[in-house]
Short mmCIF file of C-alpha atoms in Angstrom, two decimals:
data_model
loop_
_atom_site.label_atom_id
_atom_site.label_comp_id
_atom_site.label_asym_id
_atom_site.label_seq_id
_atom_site.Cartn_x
_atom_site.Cartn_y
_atom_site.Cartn_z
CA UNK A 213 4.58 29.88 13.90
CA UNK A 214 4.15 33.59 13.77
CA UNK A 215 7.62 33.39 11.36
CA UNK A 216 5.96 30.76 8.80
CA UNK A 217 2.74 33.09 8.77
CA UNK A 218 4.37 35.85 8.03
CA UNK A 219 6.84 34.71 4.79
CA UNK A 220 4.16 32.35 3.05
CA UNK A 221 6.77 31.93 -0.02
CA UNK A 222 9.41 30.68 2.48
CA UNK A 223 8.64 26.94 4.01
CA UNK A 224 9.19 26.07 7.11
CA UNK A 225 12.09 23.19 7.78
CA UNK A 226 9.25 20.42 8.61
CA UNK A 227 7.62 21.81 5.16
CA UNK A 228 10.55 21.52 3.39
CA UNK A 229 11.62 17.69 4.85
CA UNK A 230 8.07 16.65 4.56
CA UNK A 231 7.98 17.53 0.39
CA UNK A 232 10.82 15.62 0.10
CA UNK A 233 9.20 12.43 1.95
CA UNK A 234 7.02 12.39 -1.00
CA UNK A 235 9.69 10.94 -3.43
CA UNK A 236 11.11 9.08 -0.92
CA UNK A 237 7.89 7.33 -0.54
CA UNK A 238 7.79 7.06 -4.22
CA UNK A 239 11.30 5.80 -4.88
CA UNK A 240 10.70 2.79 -2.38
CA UNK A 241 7.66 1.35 -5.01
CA UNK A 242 10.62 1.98 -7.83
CA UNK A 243 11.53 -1.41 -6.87
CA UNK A 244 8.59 -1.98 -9.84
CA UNK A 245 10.46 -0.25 -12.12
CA UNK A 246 14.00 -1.18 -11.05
CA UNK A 247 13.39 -5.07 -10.77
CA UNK A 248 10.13 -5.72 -12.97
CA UNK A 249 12.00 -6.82 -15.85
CA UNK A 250 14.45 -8.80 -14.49
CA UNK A 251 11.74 -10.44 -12.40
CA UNK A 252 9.88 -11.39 -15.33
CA UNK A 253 12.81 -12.76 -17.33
CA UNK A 254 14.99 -14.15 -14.76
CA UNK A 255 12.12 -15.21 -12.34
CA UNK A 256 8.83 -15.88 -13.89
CA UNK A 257 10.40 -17.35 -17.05
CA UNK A 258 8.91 -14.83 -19.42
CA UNK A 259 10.71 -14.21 -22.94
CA UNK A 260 12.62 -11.01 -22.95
CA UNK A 261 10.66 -10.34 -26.18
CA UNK A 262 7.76 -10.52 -24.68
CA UNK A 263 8.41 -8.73 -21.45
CA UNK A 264 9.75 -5.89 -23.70
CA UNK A 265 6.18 -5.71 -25.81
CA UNK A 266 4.56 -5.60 -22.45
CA UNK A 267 6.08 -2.62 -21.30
CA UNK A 268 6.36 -1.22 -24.27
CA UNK A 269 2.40 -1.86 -25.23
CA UNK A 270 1.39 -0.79 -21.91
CA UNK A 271 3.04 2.92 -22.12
CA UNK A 272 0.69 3.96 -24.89
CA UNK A 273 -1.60 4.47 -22.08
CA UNK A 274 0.21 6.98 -20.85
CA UNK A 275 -0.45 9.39 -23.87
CA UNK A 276 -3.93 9.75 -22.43
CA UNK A 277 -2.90 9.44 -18.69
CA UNK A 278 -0.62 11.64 -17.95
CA UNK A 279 -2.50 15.14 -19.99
CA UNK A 280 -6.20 13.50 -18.00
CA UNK A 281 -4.52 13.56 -14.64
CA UNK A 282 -3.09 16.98 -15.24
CA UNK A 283 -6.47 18.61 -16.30
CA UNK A 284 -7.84 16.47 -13.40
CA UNK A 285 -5.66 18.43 -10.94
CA UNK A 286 -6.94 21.67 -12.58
CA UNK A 287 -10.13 21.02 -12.03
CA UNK A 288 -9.92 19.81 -8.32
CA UNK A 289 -11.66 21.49 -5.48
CA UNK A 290 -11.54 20.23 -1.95
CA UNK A 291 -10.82 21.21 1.43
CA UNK A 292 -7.38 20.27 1.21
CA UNK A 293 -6.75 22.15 -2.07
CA UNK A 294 -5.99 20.81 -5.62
CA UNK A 295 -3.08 18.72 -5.34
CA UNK A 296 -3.20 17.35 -1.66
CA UNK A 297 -5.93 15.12 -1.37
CA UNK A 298 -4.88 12.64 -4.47
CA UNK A 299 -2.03 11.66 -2.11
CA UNK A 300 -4.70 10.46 0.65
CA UNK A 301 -7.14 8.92 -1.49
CA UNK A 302 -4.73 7.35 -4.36
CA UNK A 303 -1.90 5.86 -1.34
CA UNK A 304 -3.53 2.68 -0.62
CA UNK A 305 -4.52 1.41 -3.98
CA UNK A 306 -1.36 1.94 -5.39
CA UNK A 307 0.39 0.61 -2.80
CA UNK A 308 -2.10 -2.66 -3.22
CA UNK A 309 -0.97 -2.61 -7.01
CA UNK A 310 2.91 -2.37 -6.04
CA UNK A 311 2.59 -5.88 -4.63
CA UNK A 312 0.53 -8.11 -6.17
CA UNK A 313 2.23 -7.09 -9.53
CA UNK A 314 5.42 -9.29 -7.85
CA UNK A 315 2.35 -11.98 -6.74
CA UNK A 316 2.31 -15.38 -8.25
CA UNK A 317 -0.97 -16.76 -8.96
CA UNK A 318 0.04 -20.10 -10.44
CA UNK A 319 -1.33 -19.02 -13.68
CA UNK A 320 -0.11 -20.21 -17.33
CA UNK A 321 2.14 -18.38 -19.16
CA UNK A 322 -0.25 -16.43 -21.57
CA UNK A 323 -2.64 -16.11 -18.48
CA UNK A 324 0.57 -14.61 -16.51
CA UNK A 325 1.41 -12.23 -19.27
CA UNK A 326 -2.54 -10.72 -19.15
CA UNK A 327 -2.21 -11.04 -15.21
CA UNK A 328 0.97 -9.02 -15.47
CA UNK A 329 0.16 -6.51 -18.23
CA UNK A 330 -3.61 -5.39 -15.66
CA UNK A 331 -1.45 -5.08 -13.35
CA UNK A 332 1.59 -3.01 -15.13
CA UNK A 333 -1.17 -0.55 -16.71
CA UNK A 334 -2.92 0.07 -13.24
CA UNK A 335 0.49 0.69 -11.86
CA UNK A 336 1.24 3.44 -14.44
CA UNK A 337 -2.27 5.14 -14.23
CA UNK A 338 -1.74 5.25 -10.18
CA UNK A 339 1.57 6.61 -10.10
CA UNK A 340 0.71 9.77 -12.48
CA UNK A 341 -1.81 10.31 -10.37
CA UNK A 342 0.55 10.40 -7.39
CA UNK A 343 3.52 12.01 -9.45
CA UNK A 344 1.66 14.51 -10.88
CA UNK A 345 0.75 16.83 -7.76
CA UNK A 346 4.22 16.05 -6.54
CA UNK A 347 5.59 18.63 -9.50
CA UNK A 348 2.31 20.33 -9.78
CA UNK A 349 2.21 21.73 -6.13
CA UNK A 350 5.38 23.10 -6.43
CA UNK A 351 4.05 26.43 -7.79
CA UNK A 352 1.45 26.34 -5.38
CA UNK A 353 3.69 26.26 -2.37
CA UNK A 354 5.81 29.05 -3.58
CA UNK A 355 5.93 32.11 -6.09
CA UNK A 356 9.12 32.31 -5.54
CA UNK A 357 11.80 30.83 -7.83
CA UNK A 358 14.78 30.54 -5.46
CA UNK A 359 12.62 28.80 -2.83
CA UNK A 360 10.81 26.54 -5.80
CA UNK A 361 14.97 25.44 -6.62
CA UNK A 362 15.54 24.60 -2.84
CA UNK A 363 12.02 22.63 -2.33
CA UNK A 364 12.90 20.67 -5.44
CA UNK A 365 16.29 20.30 -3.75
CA UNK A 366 14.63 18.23 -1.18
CA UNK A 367 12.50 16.41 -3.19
CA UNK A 368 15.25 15.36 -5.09
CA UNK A 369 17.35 14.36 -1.91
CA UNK A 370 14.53 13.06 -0.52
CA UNK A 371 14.10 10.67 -3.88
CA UNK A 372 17.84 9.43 -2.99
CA UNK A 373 17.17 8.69 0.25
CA UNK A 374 14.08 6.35 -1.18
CA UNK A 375 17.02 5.24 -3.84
CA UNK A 376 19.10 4.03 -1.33
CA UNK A 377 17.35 2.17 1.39
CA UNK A 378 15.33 0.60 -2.04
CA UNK A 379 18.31 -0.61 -3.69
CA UNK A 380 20.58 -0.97 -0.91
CA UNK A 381 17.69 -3.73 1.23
CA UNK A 382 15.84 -5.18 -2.13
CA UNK A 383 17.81 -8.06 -3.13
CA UNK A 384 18.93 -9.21 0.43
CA UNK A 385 15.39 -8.83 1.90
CA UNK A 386 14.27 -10.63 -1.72
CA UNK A 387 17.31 -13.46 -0.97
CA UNK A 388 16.48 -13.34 3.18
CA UNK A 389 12.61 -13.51 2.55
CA UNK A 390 12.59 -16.06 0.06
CA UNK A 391 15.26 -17.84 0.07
CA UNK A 392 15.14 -20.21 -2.78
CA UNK A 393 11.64 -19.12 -3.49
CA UNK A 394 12.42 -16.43 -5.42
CA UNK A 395 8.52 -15.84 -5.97
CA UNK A 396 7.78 -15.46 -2.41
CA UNK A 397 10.91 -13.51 -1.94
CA UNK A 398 9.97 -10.75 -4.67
CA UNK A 399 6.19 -10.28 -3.50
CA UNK A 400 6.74 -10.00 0.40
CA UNK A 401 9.71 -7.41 -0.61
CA UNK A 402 7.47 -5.76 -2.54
CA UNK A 403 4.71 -5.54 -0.19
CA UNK A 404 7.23 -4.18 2.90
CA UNK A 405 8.04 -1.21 0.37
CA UNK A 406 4.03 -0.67 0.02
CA UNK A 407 3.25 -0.42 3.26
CA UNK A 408 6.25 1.65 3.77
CA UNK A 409 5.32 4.32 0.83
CA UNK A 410 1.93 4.37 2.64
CA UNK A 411 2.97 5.83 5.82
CA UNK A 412 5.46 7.87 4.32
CA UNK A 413 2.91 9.25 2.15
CA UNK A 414 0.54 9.75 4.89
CA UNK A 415 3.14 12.22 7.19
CA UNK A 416 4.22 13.97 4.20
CA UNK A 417 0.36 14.78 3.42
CA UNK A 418 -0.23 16.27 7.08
CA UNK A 419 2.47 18.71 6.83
CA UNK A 420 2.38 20.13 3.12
CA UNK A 421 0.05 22.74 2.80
CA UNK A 422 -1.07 24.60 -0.30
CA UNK A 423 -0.77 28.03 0.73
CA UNK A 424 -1.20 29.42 -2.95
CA UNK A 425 -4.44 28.30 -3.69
CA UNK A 426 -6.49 28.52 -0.42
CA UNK A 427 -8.42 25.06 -0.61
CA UNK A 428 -8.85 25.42 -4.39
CA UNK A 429 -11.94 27.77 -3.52
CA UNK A 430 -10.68 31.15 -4.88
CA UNK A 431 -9.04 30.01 -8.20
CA UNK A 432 -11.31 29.12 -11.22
CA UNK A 433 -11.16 26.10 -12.79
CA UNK A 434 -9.26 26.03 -16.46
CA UNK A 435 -11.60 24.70 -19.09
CA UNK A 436 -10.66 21.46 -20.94
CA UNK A 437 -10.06 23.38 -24.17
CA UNK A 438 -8.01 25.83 -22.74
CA UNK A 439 -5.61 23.44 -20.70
CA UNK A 440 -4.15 22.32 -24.39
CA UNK A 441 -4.15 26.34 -24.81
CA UNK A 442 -1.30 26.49 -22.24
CA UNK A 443 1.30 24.47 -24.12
CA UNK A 444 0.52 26.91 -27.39
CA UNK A 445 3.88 28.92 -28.04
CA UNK A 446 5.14 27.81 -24.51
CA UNK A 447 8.79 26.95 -25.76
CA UNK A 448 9.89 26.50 -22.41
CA UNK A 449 8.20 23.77 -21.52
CA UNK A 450 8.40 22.18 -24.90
CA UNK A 451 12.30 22.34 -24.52
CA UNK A 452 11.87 20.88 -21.13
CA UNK A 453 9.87 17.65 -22.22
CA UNK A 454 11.45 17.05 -25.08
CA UNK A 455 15.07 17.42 -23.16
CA UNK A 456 13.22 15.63 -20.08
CA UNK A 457 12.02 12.53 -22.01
CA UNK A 458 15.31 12.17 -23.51
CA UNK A 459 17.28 11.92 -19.78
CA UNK A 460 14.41 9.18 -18.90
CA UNK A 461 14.83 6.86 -22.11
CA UNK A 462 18.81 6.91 -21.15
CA UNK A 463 18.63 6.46 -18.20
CA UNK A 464 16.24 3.81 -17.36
CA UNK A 465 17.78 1.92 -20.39
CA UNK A 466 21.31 1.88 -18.27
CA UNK A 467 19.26 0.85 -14.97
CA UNK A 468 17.52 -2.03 -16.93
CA UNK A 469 20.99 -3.21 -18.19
CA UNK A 470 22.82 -2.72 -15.43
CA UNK A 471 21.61 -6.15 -13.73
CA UNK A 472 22.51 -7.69 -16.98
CA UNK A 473 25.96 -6.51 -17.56
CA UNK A 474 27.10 -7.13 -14.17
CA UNK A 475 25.69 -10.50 -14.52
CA UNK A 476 27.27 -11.99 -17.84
CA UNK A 477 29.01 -9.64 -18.93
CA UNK A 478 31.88 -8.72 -15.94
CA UNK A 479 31.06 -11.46 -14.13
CA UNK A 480 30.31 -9.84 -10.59
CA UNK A 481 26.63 -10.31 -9.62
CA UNK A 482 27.27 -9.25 -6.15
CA UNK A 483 27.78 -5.89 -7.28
CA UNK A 484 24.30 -5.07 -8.42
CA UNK A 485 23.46 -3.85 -4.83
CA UNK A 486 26.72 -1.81 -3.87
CA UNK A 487 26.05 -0.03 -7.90
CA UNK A 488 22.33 0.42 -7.42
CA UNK A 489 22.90 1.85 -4.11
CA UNK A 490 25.72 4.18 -5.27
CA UNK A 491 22.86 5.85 -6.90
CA UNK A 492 22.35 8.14 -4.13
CA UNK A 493 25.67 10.05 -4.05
CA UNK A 494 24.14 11.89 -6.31
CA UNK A 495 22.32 13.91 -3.45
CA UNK A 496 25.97 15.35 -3.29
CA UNK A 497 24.70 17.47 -6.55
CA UNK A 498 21.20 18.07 -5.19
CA UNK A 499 21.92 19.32 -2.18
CA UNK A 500 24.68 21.75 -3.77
CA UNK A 501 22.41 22.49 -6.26
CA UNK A 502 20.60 25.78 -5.58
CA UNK A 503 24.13 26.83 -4.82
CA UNK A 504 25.54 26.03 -8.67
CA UNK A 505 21.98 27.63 -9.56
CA UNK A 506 22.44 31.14 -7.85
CA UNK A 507 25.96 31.47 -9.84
CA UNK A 508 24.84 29.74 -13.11
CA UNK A 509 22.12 29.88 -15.39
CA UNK A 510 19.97 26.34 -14.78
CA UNK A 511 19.75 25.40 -18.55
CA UNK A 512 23.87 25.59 -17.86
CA UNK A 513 23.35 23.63 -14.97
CA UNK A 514 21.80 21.19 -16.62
CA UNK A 515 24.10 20.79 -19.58
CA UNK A 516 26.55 20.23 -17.21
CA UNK A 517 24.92 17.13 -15.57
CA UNK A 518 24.15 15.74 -19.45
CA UNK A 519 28.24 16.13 -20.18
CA UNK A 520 29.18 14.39 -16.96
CA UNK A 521 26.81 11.40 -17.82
CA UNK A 522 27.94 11.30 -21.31
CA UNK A 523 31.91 11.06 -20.16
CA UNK A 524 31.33 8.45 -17.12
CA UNK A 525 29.11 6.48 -19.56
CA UNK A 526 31.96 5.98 -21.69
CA UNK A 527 34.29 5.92 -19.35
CA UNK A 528 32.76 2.56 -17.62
CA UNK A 529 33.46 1.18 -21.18
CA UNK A 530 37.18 1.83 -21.14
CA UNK A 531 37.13 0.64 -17.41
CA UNK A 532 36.63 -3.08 -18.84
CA UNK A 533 37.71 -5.39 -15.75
CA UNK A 534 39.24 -2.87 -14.38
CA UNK A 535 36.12 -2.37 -11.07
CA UNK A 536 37.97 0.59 -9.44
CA UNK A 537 37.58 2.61 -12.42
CA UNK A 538 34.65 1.01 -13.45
CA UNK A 539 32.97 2.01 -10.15
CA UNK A 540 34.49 5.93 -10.28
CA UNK A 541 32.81 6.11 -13.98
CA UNK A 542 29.96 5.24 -12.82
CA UNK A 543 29.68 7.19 -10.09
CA UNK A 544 30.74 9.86 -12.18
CA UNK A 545 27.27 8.85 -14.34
CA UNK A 546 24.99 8.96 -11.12
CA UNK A 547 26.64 12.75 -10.09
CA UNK A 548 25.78 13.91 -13.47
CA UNK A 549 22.47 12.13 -13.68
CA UNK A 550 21.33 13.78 -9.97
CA UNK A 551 21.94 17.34 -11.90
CA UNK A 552 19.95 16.18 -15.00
CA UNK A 553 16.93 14.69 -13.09
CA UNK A 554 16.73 17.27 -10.51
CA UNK A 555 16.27 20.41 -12.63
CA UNK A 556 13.79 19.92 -14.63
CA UNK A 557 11.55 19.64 -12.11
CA UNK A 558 12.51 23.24 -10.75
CA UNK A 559 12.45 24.62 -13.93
CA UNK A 560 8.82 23.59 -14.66
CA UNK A 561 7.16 25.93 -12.61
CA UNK A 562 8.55 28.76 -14.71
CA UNK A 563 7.05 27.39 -17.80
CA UNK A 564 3.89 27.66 -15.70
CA UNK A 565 4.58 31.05 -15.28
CA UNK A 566 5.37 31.10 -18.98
CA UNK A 567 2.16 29.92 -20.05
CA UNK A 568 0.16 32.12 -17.82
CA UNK A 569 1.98 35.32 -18.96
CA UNK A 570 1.72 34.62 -22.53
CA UNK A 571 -1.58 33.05 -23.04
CA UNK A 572 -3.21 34.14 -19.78
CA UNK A 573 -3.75 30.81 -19.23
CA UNK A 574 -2.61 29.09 -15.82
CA UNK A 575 -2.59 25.12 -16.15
CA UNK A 576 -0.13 24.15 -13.88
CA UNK A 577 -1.91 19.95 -13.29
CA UNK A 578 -1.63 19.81 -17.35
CA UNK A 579 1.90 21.62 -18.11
CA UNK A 580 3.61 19.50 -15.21
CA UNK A 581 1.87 16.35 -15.77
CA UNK A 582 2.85 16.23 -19.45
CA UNK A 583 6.63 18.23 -18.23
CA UNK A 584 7.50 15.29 -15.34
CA UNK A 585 5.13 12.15 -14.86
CA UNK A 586 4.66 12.17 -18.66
CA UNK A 587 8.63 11.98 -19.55
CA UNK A 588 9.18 9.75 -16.48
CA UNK A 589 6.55 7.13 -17.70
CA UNK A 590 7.28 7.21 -21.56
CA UNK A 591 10.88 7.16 -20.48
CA UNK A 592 10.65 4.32 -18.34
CA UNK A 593 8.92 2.22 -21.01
CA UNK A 594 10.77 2.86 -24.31
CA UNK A 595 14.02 3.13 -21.65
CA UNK A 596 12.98 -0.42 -20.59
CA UNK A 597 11.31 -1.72 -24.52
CA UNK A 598 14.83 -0.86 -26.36
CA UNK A 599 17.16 -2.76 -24.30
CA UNK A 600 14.63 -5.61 -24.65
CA UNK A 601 14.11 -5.92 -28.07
CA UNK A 602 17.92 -5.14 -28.54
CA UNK A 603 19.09 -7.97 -26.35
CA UNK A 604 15.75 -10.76 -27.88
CA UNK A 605 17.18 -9.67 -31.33
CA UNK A 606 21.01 -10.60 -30.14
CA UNK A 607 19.80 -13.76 -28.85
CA UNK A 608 19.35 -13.57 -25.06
CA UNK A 609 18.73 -16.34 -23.21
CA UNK A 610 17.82 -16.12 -19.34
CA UNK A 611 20.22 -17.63 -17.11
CA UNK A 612 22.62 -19.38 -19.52
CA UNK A 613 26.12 -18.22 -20.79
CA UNK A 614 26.16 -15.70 -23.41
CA UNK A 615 26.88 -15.51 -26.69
CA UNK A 616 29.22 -12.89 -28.41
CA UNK A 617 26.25 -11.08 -30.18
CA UNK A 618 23.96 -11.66 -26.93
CA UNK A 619 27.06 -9.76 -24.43
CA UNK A 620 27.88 -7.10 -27.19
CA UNK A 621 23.95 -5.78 -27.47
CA UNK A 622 23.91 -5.69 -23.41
CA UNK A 623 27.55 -3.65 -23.49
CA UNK A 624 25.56 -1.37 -26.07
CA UNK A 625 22.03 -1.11 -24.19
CA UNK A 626 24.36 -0.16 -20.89
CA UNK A 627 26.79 2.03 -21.99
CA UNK A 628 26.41 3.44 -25.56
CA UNK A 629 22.49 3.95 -26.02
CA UNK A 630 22.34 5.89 -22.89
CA UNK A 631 25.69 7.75 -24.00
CA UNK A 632 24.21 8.93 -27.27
CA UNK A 633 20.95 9.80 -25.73
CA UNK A 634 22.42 11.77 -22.79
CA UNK A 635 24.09 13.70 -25.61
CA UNK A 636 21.22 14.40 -27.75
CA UNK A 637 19.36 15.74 -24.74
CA UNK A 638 21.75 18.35 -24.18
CA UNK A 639 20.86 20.00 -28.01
CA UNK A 640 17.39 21.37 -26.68
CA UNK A 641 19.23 22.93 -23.92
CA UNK A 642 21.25 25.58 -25.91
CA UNK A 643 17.37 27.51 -26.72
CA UNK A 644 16.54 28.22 -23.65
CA UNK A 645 18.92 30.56 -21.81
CA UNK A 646 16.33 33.62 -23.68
CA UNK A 647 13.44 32.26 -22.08
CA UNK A 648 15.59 31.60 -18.45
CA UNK A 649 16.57 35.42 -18.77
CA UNK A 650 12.83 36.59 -18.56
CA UNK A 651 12.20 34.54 -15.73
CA UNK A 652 12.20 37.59 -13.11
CA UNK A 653 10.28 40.32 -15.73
CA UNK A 654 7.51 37.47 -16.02
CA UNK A 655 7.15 37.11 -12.20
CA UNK A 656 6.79 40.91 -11.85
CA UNK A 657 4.47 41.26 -14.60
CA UNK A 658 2.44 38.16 -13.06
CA UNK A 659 2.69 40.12 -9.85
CA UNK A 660 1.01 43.25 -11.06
CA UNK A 661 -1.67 41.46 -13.30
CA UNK A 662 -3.02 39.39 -10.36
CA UNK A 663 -2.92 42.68 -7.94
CA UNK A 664 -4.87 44.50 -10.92
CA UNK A 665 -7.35 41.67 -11.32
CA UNK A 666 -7.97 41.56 -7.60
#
């Protein structure tokens, strides 16, 4: 104890593990995100058109969401600092929202479709709330860089590890559980990964502390108007969202299609849980990943992770049949896709530090709000809402053979939308090796301002 006392900026192993149990928690209620859609087409009967409005309809409230749980953050004060306690109080009802979004009432169709879209919204507002202090404590853990890349190493791992057991145990417990109630299958699945995230959630609160704000009692809140200050000439973080969002929209449109495509278009349904699972060799790159960082710059890093999903994307295309290849492309995708999700995270702390040392201003609830849960959410929805629309306008039809049109727009919404938006992500990416190279200056000029103000 007298060790973890005495380096503050360096966490402890149980630290360290228990950060990371957050997004494993979280990645076990991705089963919303991951299955929702098929559920709804495939399941409840819904018209892909229509489940595609939904989710795209329902995103617009996360325009206001995501920036009002941010500024919430920054204006929290409680005994267990600013970030902490929305992971005790916000666990349970979001967990309660996980599963009954899979629950059948017995209602009509139009009645399902308002049932569903409650539901779907309340699901969105919840999860900012619990995504948001997941990035946003990140600089209040650490000041230092280095240790902010290995923490988010965890996380990230951490996520996979949620990735795995979700994907790798979701259809079989949905197919064991329910057997041909598919219904029944989906909700009680659903309601084993709430209870799960719950007491996940619960550990990991119990042994993260916030070391860098002491209970929220010493640091003054940032005024409303001043939390939009923050973003003002903070290129950075603009570069980051806008290269963030991009990564999301690409690759939840893949995830969406994936079920599809394996479906009708190869043929080999059984495959969706070995491919969903494969998903988490990607903590291969994330654990590696402060290594790559200490010997390359992270924008680099980055880049790199963008190219590699760009060339397995298409790569799964010229695989055809061929599943060997097929599966080493897409691995290949989910290596370069760990990279792309995992440093962005990392990297948003240093736009916090941006922000403060150019406008004085420290809003690190807004900045990371906007920089992570905002770009997740948005992503997930227009990521989901393309594919959807693409496939209604093609002429889907759920569970019946294809058509030409109907298999060629799911072959596009899996391999070349999320292709050309990997690529386009990567453009942002070339501005902001100048702002990387200032990272150390702005820590020691941070350093000496707070020591001057104290």
């Amino acid at each position: 104890m007298e060790n973890e006392t005495a380096k503050p900026d360096r966490l402890p192993l149980r630290s360290r593990i228990s950060y990371g149990l957050f997004d494993t928690a979280g990645q076990l209620t991705c089963f919303v995100s991951s299955y929702l859609m098929y559920y709804l087409t495939d399941v409840a009967g819904i018209a892909v058109f229509s489940v595609a409005t939904l989710m795209l309809l329902t995103r617009f409230v996360d325009f206001i969401d995501a920036p009002v749980w941010g500024m919430i953050i920054d204006h929290t004060h409680s005994r267990f600092g600013k970030c902490r306690p929305w992971f005790l109080w916000l666990a349970i009802p979001y967990a309660a929202v996980v599963a009954l979004i899979f629950y059948d009432p017995g209602f009509a169709m139009d009645d399902m479709i308002i049932y569903i879209s409650v539901l779907y919204v309340l699901y969105n507002v919840l999860f900012t709330g619990l995504n948001t202090p997941i990035t946003a404590i990140l600089p209040l853990l650490s000041k230092l860089p280095d240790e902010r890349v290995v923490l988010n190493s965890f996380r990230m791992v951490g996520g996979q590890v949620g990735v795995l057991l979700m994907n790798a145990s979701a259809l079989p417990l949905v197919g064991l559980i329910g057997g041909d109630d598919a219904h029944k299958g989906f909700f009680f699945t659903a309601l084993i990964f709430a209870v799960a995230f719950v007491l996940l959630t619960f550990f990991a609160f119990a042994n993260v502390k916030e070391v860098d704000s002491d209970g929220g009692k010493k640091e003054a809140s940032v005024p409303l108007k001043d939390s939009f200050k923050a973003m003002k000439g903070n290129w950075p973080w603009v570069i980051i969202v806008v290269a963030n969002l991009g990564f999301w929209i690409a690759m939840i449109s893949r995830n969406v299609s994936l079920i599809y495509y394996l479906t009708y278009n190869i043929d080999h349904k059984e495959l969706i849980p070995v491919m969903n699972s494969l998903g988490t060799i990607g903590m291969v790159m994330m654990v590696l990943l402060p290594i790559f960082c200490r010997h390359m710059m992270k924008c680099n890093v980055w880049i790199c992770g963008l190219v590699a999903s760009v060339v397995g994307e298409v790569g799964m295309y010229f695989a055809g049949a061929n599943i060997p290849l097929f599966v080493a492309m897409f691995i290949v995708v989910c290596l370069g896709n760990a990279i792309a999700c995992s440093l962005p995270f990392a990297m948003l702390g240093a736009a916090v530090d941006y922000g403060e040392w150019k406008n004085g201003i420290r809003s690190a609830g807004f900045l990371t709000a906007v920089g992570s849960s905002f770009c997740i959410k948005v992503g997930c929805g227009v990521g989901a809402a393309i594919p959807g629309y693409i496939m209604a306008y093609a002429g889907y039809v759920a569970n019946q053979a294809q058509t030409a049109e109907s298999l060629l727009s799911i072959s596009f919404c899996f391999i070349w939308l999320p292709a050309l938006i990997f690529g386009l992500a990567i453009v942002p990416l070339w501005f902001y090796r100048r702002y990387e190279r200032m990272e150390e200056r702005i820590r020691l000029d941070l350093q000496d301002r707070h020591l001057a103000e104290a």
